[in-house]
Amino acid sequence: MQKIRINKLHADLNYNMIDEKYHIFNITTSEKYFKQGASIFDESLLEENVLSVCFQKGNSFYILMNRADANKRAIVNHLHSCNGGEQITVELKKGSEIPKHILIQLFLNALSNYDDDELAFNNLTGHLYCYHRTWLKHSKGEISQIHALEINVKEDLLLLSSVRTFSSEKLKSKIEFKKRKFEEYPKYVFGASRTLRRKLKDDNEAAYIMRQVRGVKKEIPFLLLQNLEKYESSKIGMIDRIISLSNKQYSQFLNLSFKEYLEAARVDYKTENKNENRDIITSLLSNVKINVIDCIGDTYSKTACENLKELFLLNYNHKIHFSTKLCKSALNIRLIHNKEYYLDDDQYLSNTKGYVVQHITLEDFNASALFAVNSIITELLIKDDLKNGKISLYNWGKLAFNKTWNFAYSEKAEEGNRYFIMSIAPNGCFSIKEQELDLFSYNEYSMFVEMFEDKAATARCIVSDGENISILSDTDLFTLPNYEDIKERLAIGDTYLRNEIAREELLSACLDVKFFRMEDKEYFFVGIIGNGMQPTIQCAANVRAVEIYKGNLNFQELLPLMSVTFVRNGQLTILPFPIKYIKEYINLSN
């Protein structure tokens, strides 16, 4: 069994040495917020001896300074000259009196004083923003956007990273402003040292604000394995550099590491899984008729239909049929335009009740035809399963369950949450119903309200034979690879990191379906497929908690239900796949 490393920090701190070297001040205001806004944090950094500023939320922030007798007087004079300064108080704190996550954040924010050709760290508005030179976007010889990672240490010592974008004022026309106008945003300039700083009154350089261009969202890959430079420009490369640099600069009084837990169970997705799923789909298609209705009827749609026909033959050896109307004994595909195309005659509103129908749009199909075909087949077969009340896309019997599993899902609605339950028998037959509030089911409905209370973001639970109940909850946890060894091997030119042995040594915490226990609680995550993986892992594997509500449910039995690729078209599904069936049932019911 491998160890699973997560983004929860362990910190060794020497408070006595911290107090000998630094002054830390807690700045508070009697108002609800600081009247001067973000500038109070950034301008504080201009004071002599100030190393960093940390602002979390509310009416309080912290300042880290090199220890000096005149520090407090200088800070008091500066802050009291600010708007609303008469409501501000300054209190000197010992290191041990400061919440641990704030103390760590202060020292990480102080890395903004570090100089490097590849990286830049910025302590702006009391937060830490880091960027790699390859994240800078150029336009007409100028830097138009700076994409950065905000590194934040939460109260439970979880280290989080979020992508932030600083856009030049020259892109103002391409930015959508809703709550605030451009003039109301904090302004920054990109200095000669390649770092962002607060824009001063006499600055003539172009200003940057923290806003994205309309319709464009920057993604920074989680992990790149092609070479050392690529690795260092990934999220993991940045996290690696921050932790290692912090441990080097503060080695006398601060050491940071990430917590590790022993893997308790796993399900690895292998080639035979893929072949089995393909065999199941091929077998199912051999017994059904696929009926295609061209609802557009022009040259482009006819070409798309011919492409659809060829793809079905090539990939599934299945001949599709063309018709002008829906067929109840067939799986139906309706080719239409995007929703924006229709005004009065909305093809999305056509009556399809009693039919198994999947809409595809001409515009999207032409952009990714093969991907669209695979997705179409899955959606049709799931709808057919809903019609027949039996799972066909997965061999439920191979799990050898001797009990009925119930999966519950909560859907937000204007009138309040709705609760749906899918009951699956050992033979794969199932039923889905909505749990409604009436005299006969009041207790059951009340139980669902209680289970899902304060869990609007997760809204999923699993029930076993009515006695053992566990709720699946999202967390801020994600897993980390063995990045120290990855970097070491890339540094000597070794890029063979994706074979079976290397994957297990370096990347196990990012691959397939894994289950572990942490502090007497159960957790699981779904990564990418390890077998045949690409050199890029785009997103982190988010960890979910299995919270026991009643009894003692054995969640490990359900891990295979996430080692399937038909829900996310080639990727593992992040939740047991019956949840997909419930969501489709809700869509068809609305």
XYZ file of C-alpha atoms in Angstrom:
590
model
C 0.000 0.000 0.000
C 1.242 3.479 -0.917
C 1.133 6.601 1.220
C -1.258 9.339 0.146
C -0.011 12.876 0.619
C -2.585 15.650 0.926
C -2.456 19.448 1.020
C -2.720 19.602 4.831
C 0.378 21.221 6.314
C 2.413 20.096 9.281
C 4.421 22.957 10.763
C 7.317 22.851 13.223
C 7.665 26.328 14.783
C 10.238 27.801 17.159
C 8.255 30.650 18.753
C 11.130 31.917 20.894
C 13.338 32.455 17.868
C 10.493 34.106 15.950
C 9.981 36.597 18.791
C 13.731 37.306 18.901
C 13.918 38.146 15.174
C 10.558 39.720 14.347
C 7.749 41.977 15.480
C 4.217 40.970 14.542
C 1.416 43.512 14.901
C -2.307 42.883 14.856
C -4.133 45.825 13.254
C -7.853 46.184 13.983
C -10.545 48.777 13.389
C -13.703 49.368 15.365
C -15.510 49.750 12.025
C -16.842 46.819 10.003
C -14.064 47.273 7.471
C -11.026 49.452 6.755
C -12.252 52.635 5.101
C -9.115 52.999 3.020
C -9.781 49.658 1.356
C -7.029 47.552 -0.186
C -4.484 50.376 -0.168
C -4.081 50.115 3.602
C -2.477 46.693 3.111
C -0.294 47.576 0.149
C 0.892 50.948 1.442
C 1.885 49.333 4.741
C 4.483 47.362 2.775
C 6.204 50.635 1.891
C 7.112 51.194 5.545
C 10.702 50.415 6.515
C 11.193 46.984 8.093
C 7.787 45.657 6.947
C 8.289 42.192 5.448
C 4.703 41.158 4.765
C 1.039 41.819 5.415
C -1.644 39.170 5.904
C -5.361 39.851 5.584
C -7.909 37.066 5.833
C -11.280 38.756 6.270
C -13.183 41.143 8.502
C -11.714 44.139 10.290
C -8.299 42.786 11.234
C -4.956 42.144 9.586
C -1.355 41.373 10.589
C 2.014 42.939 9.782
C 5.364 41.114 9.976
C 8.459 43.277 10.569
C 12.124 42.863 11.268
C 12.481 43.519 14.989
C 13.294 47.170 15.790
C 12.463 49.521 18.670
C 10.806 52.133 16.447
C 8.476 49.684 14.682
C 5.290 50.276 16.623
C 5.594 54.049 16.503
C 6.191 53.971 12.736
C 3.199 51.697 12.122
C 0.925 53.737 14.404
C 1.910 57.005 12.690
C 1.346 55.518 9.248
C -2.025 53.919 9.999
C -3.411 56.852 11.954
C -2.759 59.099 8.961
C -5.112 56.935 6.923
C -8.800 57.562 6.379
C -10.552 56.232 9.485
C -7.228 56.016 11.319
C -8.746 57.173 14.601
C -10.643 53.837 14.784
C -7.497 51.765 14.220
C -5.584 50.046 17.027
C -2.142 48.442 16.826
C -1.190 45.589 19.160
C 2.158 43.800 19.353
C 1.715 40.004 19.481
C 3.968 37.112 20.371
C 4.263 34.371 17.774
C 2.486 31.872 20.011
C -0.504 34.237 20.339
C -1.147 34.308 16.600
C -3.270 31.629 14.890
C -0.871 29.161 13.316
C -2.279 29.537 9.787
C -1.863 33.345 9.979
C 1.716 33.011 11.174
C 2.609 30.629 8.350
C 0.886 32.889 5.808
C 2.870 35.894 7.032
C 6.168 34.127 6.396
C 5.018 32.818 3.005
C 3.899 36.331 2.066
C 7.370 37.570 3.008
C 8.776 35.479 0.138
C 7.798 38.460 -2.033
C 11.266 39.780 -1.171
C 12.832 36.814 -2.981
C 14.384 37.457 -6.413
C 14.371 34.844 -9.170
C 14.593 34.926 -12.977
C 11.724 32.460 -13.454
C 9.350 33.228 -10.592
C 7.836 36.217 -8.858
C 6.024 36.429 -5.533
C 3.750 39.360 -4.728
C 2.254 40.314 -1.377
C -0.744 42.357 -2.570
C -3.936 43.292 -0.688
C -2.663 41.150 2.170
C -2.492 38.017 0.006
C 0.256 36.049 -1.757
C 0.244 35.881 -5.562
C 2.903 33.881 -7.406
C 3.580 33.543 -11.087
C 5.985 31.900 -13.502
C 7.347 33.864 -16.466
C 5.509 31.530 -18.880
C 2.193 32.620 -17.342
C 2.614 36.166 -18.688
C 0.499 36.934 -21.745
C 1.960 39.351 -24.278
C 0.163 41.498 -26.832
C 1.856 43.898 -29.255
C 5.135 43.662 -27.366
C 3.555 44.431 -23.986
C 2.375 42.294 -21.092
C -1.405 42.328 -21.318
C -2.206 39.792 -18.597
C -0.467 38.248 -15.614
C -1.853 34.892 -14.566
C -0.931 34.010 -11.007
C -1.569 31.491 -8.255
C -2.927 32.805 -4.999
C -1.486 30.678 -2.186
C -3.675 30.624 0.888
C -3.254 28.758 4.181
C -6.625 28.057 5.747
C -7.454 27.831 9.437
C -7.234 24.017 9.338
C -3.739 24.358 7.758
C -4.894 23.358 4.294
C -2.773 24.966 1.598
C -4.958 26.083 -1.311
C -4.011 27.480 -4.701
C -6.379 29.486 -6.899
C -5.735 30.988 -10.327
C -6.022 34.798 -10.423
C -5.648 37.070 -13.434
C -4.358 40.660 -13.513
C -5.395 42.378 -16.747
C -4.015 45.565 -18.265
C -6.253 48.637 -18.374
C -5.816 48.463 -22.144
C -8.139 45.440 -22.062
C -10.851 47.392 -20.237
C -13.304 47.106 -23.137
C -13.017 43.301 -23.028
C -13.684 43.028 -19.286
C -17.191 42.710 -17.911
C -17.887 44.937 -14.922
C -20.908 44.211 -12.744
C -20.646 45.141 -9.073
C -17.776 47.629 -9.417
C -16.553 49.983 -12.119
C -12.989 49.905 -13.408
C -12.134 53.038 -11.403
C -13.114 51.329 -8.127
C -10.629 48.450 -8.439
C -7.173 48.522 -6.782
C -4.598 49.432 -9.439
C -1.160 47.880 -9.797
C 1.833 48.370 -12.063
C 4.269 45.780 -13.332
C 7.636 46.996 -12.117
C 11.136 46.631 -13.488
C 11.739 43.786 -11.033
C 8.903 41.881 -12.745
C 6.649 42.164 -9.722
C 3.334 43.874 -9.193
C 3.086 46.769 -6.789
C 0.477 49.361 -5.832
C 0.128 52.113 -8.453
C 1.262 55.463 -7.043
C -0.064 58.872 -8.042
C 2.966 59.754 -10.144
C 3.131 56.367 -11.975
C 2.702 56.663 -15.742
C 2.828 52.930 -16.468
C -0.248 50.973 -17.551
C -2.348 49.839 -14.619
C -3.487 46.267 -13.951
C -6.579 45.134 -12.073
C -7.559 41.679 -10.878
C -10.183 40.801 -13.494
C -10.387 38.295 -16.350
C -11.277 39.054 -19.930
C -14.904 38.243 -20.691
C -15.389 34.582 -21.619
C -11.744 33.580 -21.114
C -10.746 31.577 -18.061
C -7.083 30.759 -17.515
C -6.210 27.230 -16.411
C -2.778 26.359 -15.033
C -2.025 22.615 -15.304
C -1.739 20.771 -12.000
C 1.322 18.735 -13.043
C 3.537 18.663 -16.152
C 6.063 15.853 -16.620
C 7.637 16.628 -20.014
C 10.777 18.246 -18.572
C 12.000 20.294 -15.612
C 10.962 23.663 -17.071
C 7.439 22.413 -17.736
C 7.251 20.925 -14.252
C 8.247 24.224 -12.632
C 5.514 26.047 -14.569
C 2.771 23.787 -13.155
C 0.812 24.258 -9.929
C 2.789 21.493 -8.247
C 6.051 23.053 -9.403
C 5.011 26.348 -7.801
C 3.902 24.687 -4.557
C 7.163 22.743 -4.484
C 9.198 25.941 -4.909
C 7.258 27.823 -2.227
C 7.601 25.091 0.392
C 11.274 24.393 -0.340
C 12.152 28.101 -0.406
C 10.287 28.711 2.850
C 12.084 25.833 4.557
C 15.422 27.128 3.301
C 14.928 30.768 4.296
C 13.285 30.062 7.658
C 15.108 26.853 8.536
C 15.946 28.068 12.053
C 12.353 28.487 13.187
C 9.890 27.133 10.602
C 9.676 23.834 8.755
C 6.708 22.933 6.558
C 5.712 19.536 5.207
C 2.538 17.873 3.976
C 0.740 15.157 5.900
C 0.634 11.599 4.589
C -1.799 8.755 5.222
C -1.654 5.086 4.318
C -3.826 3.978 1.437
C -6.519 1.581 2.711
C -8.099 0.420 -0.550
C -7.867 1.081 -4.275
C -9.389 0.241 -7.646
C -7.032 0.642 -10.599
C -8.574 1.159 -14.022
C -6.934 -1.235 -16.485
C -7.206 -2.056 -20.179
C -9.622 -4.892 -19.423
C -12.024 -2.349 -17.876
C -12.002 -0.378 -21.115
C -12.447 -3.505 -23.233
C -15.282 -4.743 -21.033
C -17.137 -1.442 -21.318
C -16.672 -1.374 -25.079
C -17.883 -4.982 -25.378
C -20.973 -4.130 -23.333
C -21.808 -1.133 -25.547
C -21.200 -3.121 -28.767
C -23.455 -5.892 -27.479
C -26.202 -3.439 -26.517
C -26.088 -1.689 -29.881
C -26.447 -4.989 -31.724
C -29.935 -5.341 -30.257
C -31.237 -1.813 -30.817
C -32.123 0.449 -33.718
C -30.631 3.935 -33.802
C -32.908 6.404 -35.544
C -31.508 9.775 -36.727
C -33.798 12.728 -37.487
C -32.289 15.682 -39.320
C -34.295 18.661 -38.012
C -32.249 21.178 -40.028
C -32.301 19.801 -43.566
C -29.548 21.820 -45.210
C -26.283 20.845 -46.891
C -24.264 21.120 -43.677
C -26.637 18.978 -41.640
C -26.729 16.301 -44.349
C -22.922 16.171 -44.293
C -22.996 15.862 -40.489
C -25.464 12.971 -40.749
C -23.186 11.160 -43.189
C -20.238 11.688 -40.837
C -22.340 10.330 -38.006
C -23.166 7.253 -40.055
C -19.488 6.607 -40.868
C -18.393 7.023 -37.229
C -20.988 4.531 -36.004
C -19.836 1.997 -38.587
C -16.137 2.581 -37.959
C -16.189 2.581 -34.168
C -19.136 0.345 -33.300
C -19.850 -1.582 -36.526
C -23.424 -0.369 -36.273
C -25.606 0.918 -39.090
C -27.844 3.836 -38.181
C -31.173 4.645 -39.824
C -32.520 7.987 -41.000
C -36.112 9.076 -40.522
C -38.338 12.137 -40.369
C -40.013 11.211 -37.074
C -39.285 9.649 -33.710
C -39.608 5.909 -33.181
C -40.649 4.436 -29.807
C -38.873 1.132 -30.427
C -35.557 2.844 -31.288
C -32.916 5.071 -29.750
C -33.471 8.450 -31.382
C -30.956 11.167 -32.269
C -32.287 14.609 -33.272
C -29.822 16.890 -35.100
C -30.631 20.542 -34.359
C -28.932 23.940 -34.037
C -27.580 25.473 -30.834
C -30.246 26.831 -28.514
C -29.355 30.448 -29.380
C -30.428 29.801 -32.989
C -34.100 29.340 -32.168
C -36.537 32.134 -31.359
C -40.166 31.016 -31.711
C -39.732 27.475 -33.021
C -37.594 26.011 -30.230
C -36.585 22.476 -31.201
C -35.509 21.853 -27.603
C -39.175 22.094 -26.557
C -40.444 19.477 -29.009
C -42.560 16.793 -27.342
C -40.390 13.693 -26.874
C -42.266 12.096 -23.968
C -42.329 8.316 -24.276
C -39.301 8.257 -26.593
C -35.604 7.697 -25.915
C -34.111 10.839 -27.452
C -30.751 12.569 -27.479
C -30.302 15.981 -29.089
C -27.047 16.884 -30.785
C -26.261 20.314 -32.187
C -24.757 20.775 -35.605
C -22.232 23.358 -34.415
C -20.882 21.258 -31.529
C -20.920 17.995 -33.486
C -18.755 19.423 -36.267
C -16.242 20.674 -33.678
C -15.670 17.259 -32.038
C -17.447 14.511 -33.946
C -15.848 11.381 -32.429
C -16.156 12.707 -28.875
C -19.782 13.595 -29.602
C -20.593 10.084 -30.878
C -19.220 8.399 -27.755
C -21.167 10.793 -25.564
C -24.362 10.335 -27.611
C -24.264 6.562 -27.233
C -23.775 6.738 -23.474
C -26.576 9.249 -23.002
C -28.951 7.188 -25.134
C -28.182 3.947 -23.313
C -28.629 5.596 -19.911
C -32.007 6.939 -21.026
C -32.908 3.490 -22.304
C -31.912 2.030 -18.928
C -34.184 4.571 -17.225
C -37.023 3.493 -19.486
C -36.432 -0.212 -18.794
C -35.508 0.088 -15.110
C -32.320 -1.959 -15.356
C -28.612 -1.064 -15.563
C -27.145 -2.344 -18.814
C -24.038 -0.187 -19.215
C -22.321 -1.894 -16.296
C -22.201 -5.511 -15.156
C -23.808 -4.943 -11.762
C -23.889 -8.679 -11.035
C -20.086 -8.971 -10.943
C -20.059 -6.969 -7.695
C -21.873 -9.904 -6.041
C -24.023 -7.684 -3.853
C -26.575 -9.562 -1.761
C -28.461 -6.426 -0.749
C -30.206 -3.446 -2.281
C -28.210 -0.227 -2.474
C -29.985 3.107 -2.312
C -28.425 6.287 -3.704
C -29.964 9.619 -2.753
C -29.418 12.999 -4.392
C -30.635 16.487 -3.521
C -31.605 18.916 -6.275
C -31.900 22.625 -5.582
C -35.211 24.218 -6.574
C -36.880 27.599 -6.056
C -39.499 26.078 -3.781
C -36.844 24.239 -1.740
C -34.633 21.180 -2.067
C -36.003 18.080 -3.791
C -34.811 14.600 -2.816
C -34.503 11.658 -5.197
C -33.734 8.035 -4.348
C -32.453 5.306 -6.662
C -32.812 1.745 -5.310
C -30.715 -0.903 -7.091
C -31.366 -4.609 -6.501
C -28.565 -7.222 -6.644
C -29.559 -8.091 -10.238
C -29.190 -4.475 -11.430
C -32.901 -3.684 -11.627
C -33.683 -0.271 -10.175
C -36.346 2.282 -9.457
C -36.067 6.047 -8.950
C -38.576 8.137 -7.052
C -38.815 11.573 -5.516
C -39.184 11.650 -1.730
C -42.152 13.915 -1.112
C -43.519 15.468 2.052
C -46.831 13.878 3.010
C -48.412 12.226 6.030
C -47.210 8.769 5.014
C -43.536 9.622 4.504
C -43.005 12.503 6.930
C -40.264 10.719 8.906
C -38.333 9.708 5.783
C -38.591 13.217 4.333
C -37.446 14.774 7.620
C -34.441 12.432 7.628
C -33.394 13.665 4.184
C -33.779 17.292 5.229
C -31.516 16.611 8.212
C -28.929 14.676 6.185
C -28.569 17.339 3.539
C -28.788 20.315 5.891
C -25.796 22.645 5.384
C -24.555 20.437 2.535
C -26.013 22.298 -0.419
C -22.699 22.177 -2.281
C -22.373 18.396 -1.970
C -25.987 17.214 -1.916
C -25.209 13.487 -2.226
C -25.592 10.552 0.103
C -25.527 6.779 -0.035
C -27.846 4.462 1.870
C -27.305 0.753 2.443
C -30.367 -1.457 3.088
C -32.018 1.292 5.158
C -29.794 0.724 8.170
C -26.333 2.028 7.308
C -26.143 5.549 5.920
C -23.149 7.624 4.858
C -23.056 11.078 3.293
C -20.498 12.011 0.631
C -19.168 15.525 1.207
C -16.822 17.730 -0.779
C -13.718 18.987 1.015
C -10.887 21.414 0.256
C -8.437 18.519 0.310
C -6.528 17.393 -2.753
C -3.717 14.893 -3.213
C -0.074 15.584 -4.020
C 2.394 13.433 -5.977
C 5.900 12.628 -4.766
C 7.052 15.942 -6.202
C 10.533 15.990 -4.615
C 11.566 12.810 -6.456
C 9.814 13.935 -9.649
C 11.832 17.141 -9.677
C 15.060 15.302 -8.864
C 14.600 12.873 -11.747
C 13.597 15.566 -14.226
C 16.657 17.603 -13.187
C 18.959 14.820 -14.446
C 16.958 14.429 -17.666
C 14.970 11.345 -16.659
C 11.511 11.798 -18.223
C 10.430 8.146 -18.027
C 8.040 8.742 -15.181
C 4.864 7.130 -16.505
C 5.725 3.453 -16.692
C 4.049 1.145 -14.168
C 6.888 1.201 -11.612
C 7.475 4.964 -11.791
C 3.745 5.700 -11.595
C 3.491 3.709 -8.390
C 6.521 5.406 -6.829
C 5.826 8.976 -7.918
C 2.212 9.460 -8.956
C 0.074 6.952 -7.092
C -1.686 9.702 -5.114
C -3.008 11.232 -8.352
C -4.225 8.113 -10.139
C -7.300 5.884 -10.271
C -9.664 5.405 -7.304
C -8.196 5.382 -3.791
C -9.599 5.209 -0.270
C -7.874 6.166 2.996
C -8.528 7.011 6.625
C -7.487 10.235 8.287
C -7.997 10.986 11.968
C -10.728 8.332 12.361
C -12.622 9.499 9.276
C -12.894 7.959 5.807
C -12.002 9.676 2.534
C -11.737 8.807 -1.150
C -10.549 10.443 -4.331
C -10.737 9.797 -8.058
C -7.689 10.714 -10.116
C -6.829 10.162 -13.765
C -6.379 6.716 -15.287
C -2.825 5.551 -14.611
C -2.604 2.995 -17.389
C -1.426 4.861 -20.516
C -1.528 8.294 -18.855
C -0.381 11.427 -20.692
C 2.470 13.675 -19.410
C -0.044 16.298 -18.254
C -2.360 16.077 -15.258
C -4.661 19.027 -15.801
C -6.508 19.042 -12.469
C -5.836 17.894 -8.926
C -7.630 14.857 -7.523
C -10.110 16.350 -5.070
C -10.735 14.381 -1.893
C -14.255 13.652 -0.650
C -15.297 12.625 2.831
C -17.467 9.649 3.719
C -19.402 10.879 6.742
C -21.259 8.233 8.741
C -24.804 9.329 9.481
C -26.119 6.030 10.840
C -24.744 2.534 11.348
C -21.482 1.498 9.688
C -21.572 1.526 5.909
C -18.708 -0.224 4.080
C -17.977 2.352 1.403
C -15.050 0.349 0.011
C -17.559 -1.947 -1.684
C -18.638 0.966 -3.879
C -15.204 2.050 -5.161
C -15.659 0.103 -8.457
C -18.664 2.299 -9.251
C -16.255 5.183 -9.898
C -13.790 3.164 -11.978
C -15.924 3.635 -15.094
C -15.488 5.983 -18.035
C -18.933 6.111 -19.635
C -20.139 8.989 -17.435
C -17.337 11.446 -18.279
C -16.417 10.051 -21.710
C -12.980 8.574 -21.157
C -12.354 9.870 -17.641
C -13.213 8.230 -14.333
C -16.359 9.505 -12.678
C -15.862 11.402 -9.423
C -18.968 9.923 -7.756
C -20.614 6.481 -7.934
C -22.168 6.347 -11.412
C -25.795 5.811 -10.209
C -25.748 9.532 -9.365
C -25.573 10.144 -13.145
C -28.749 8.094 -13.572
C -30.553 10.177 -10.955
C -29.471 13.442 -12.599
C -30.687 12.212 -15.983
C -33.975 11.153 -14.422
C -34.392 14.668 -12.995
C -33.614 16.262 -16.377
C -36.215 14.106 -18.089
C -38.778 14.842 -15.380
C -38.442 18.631 -15.521
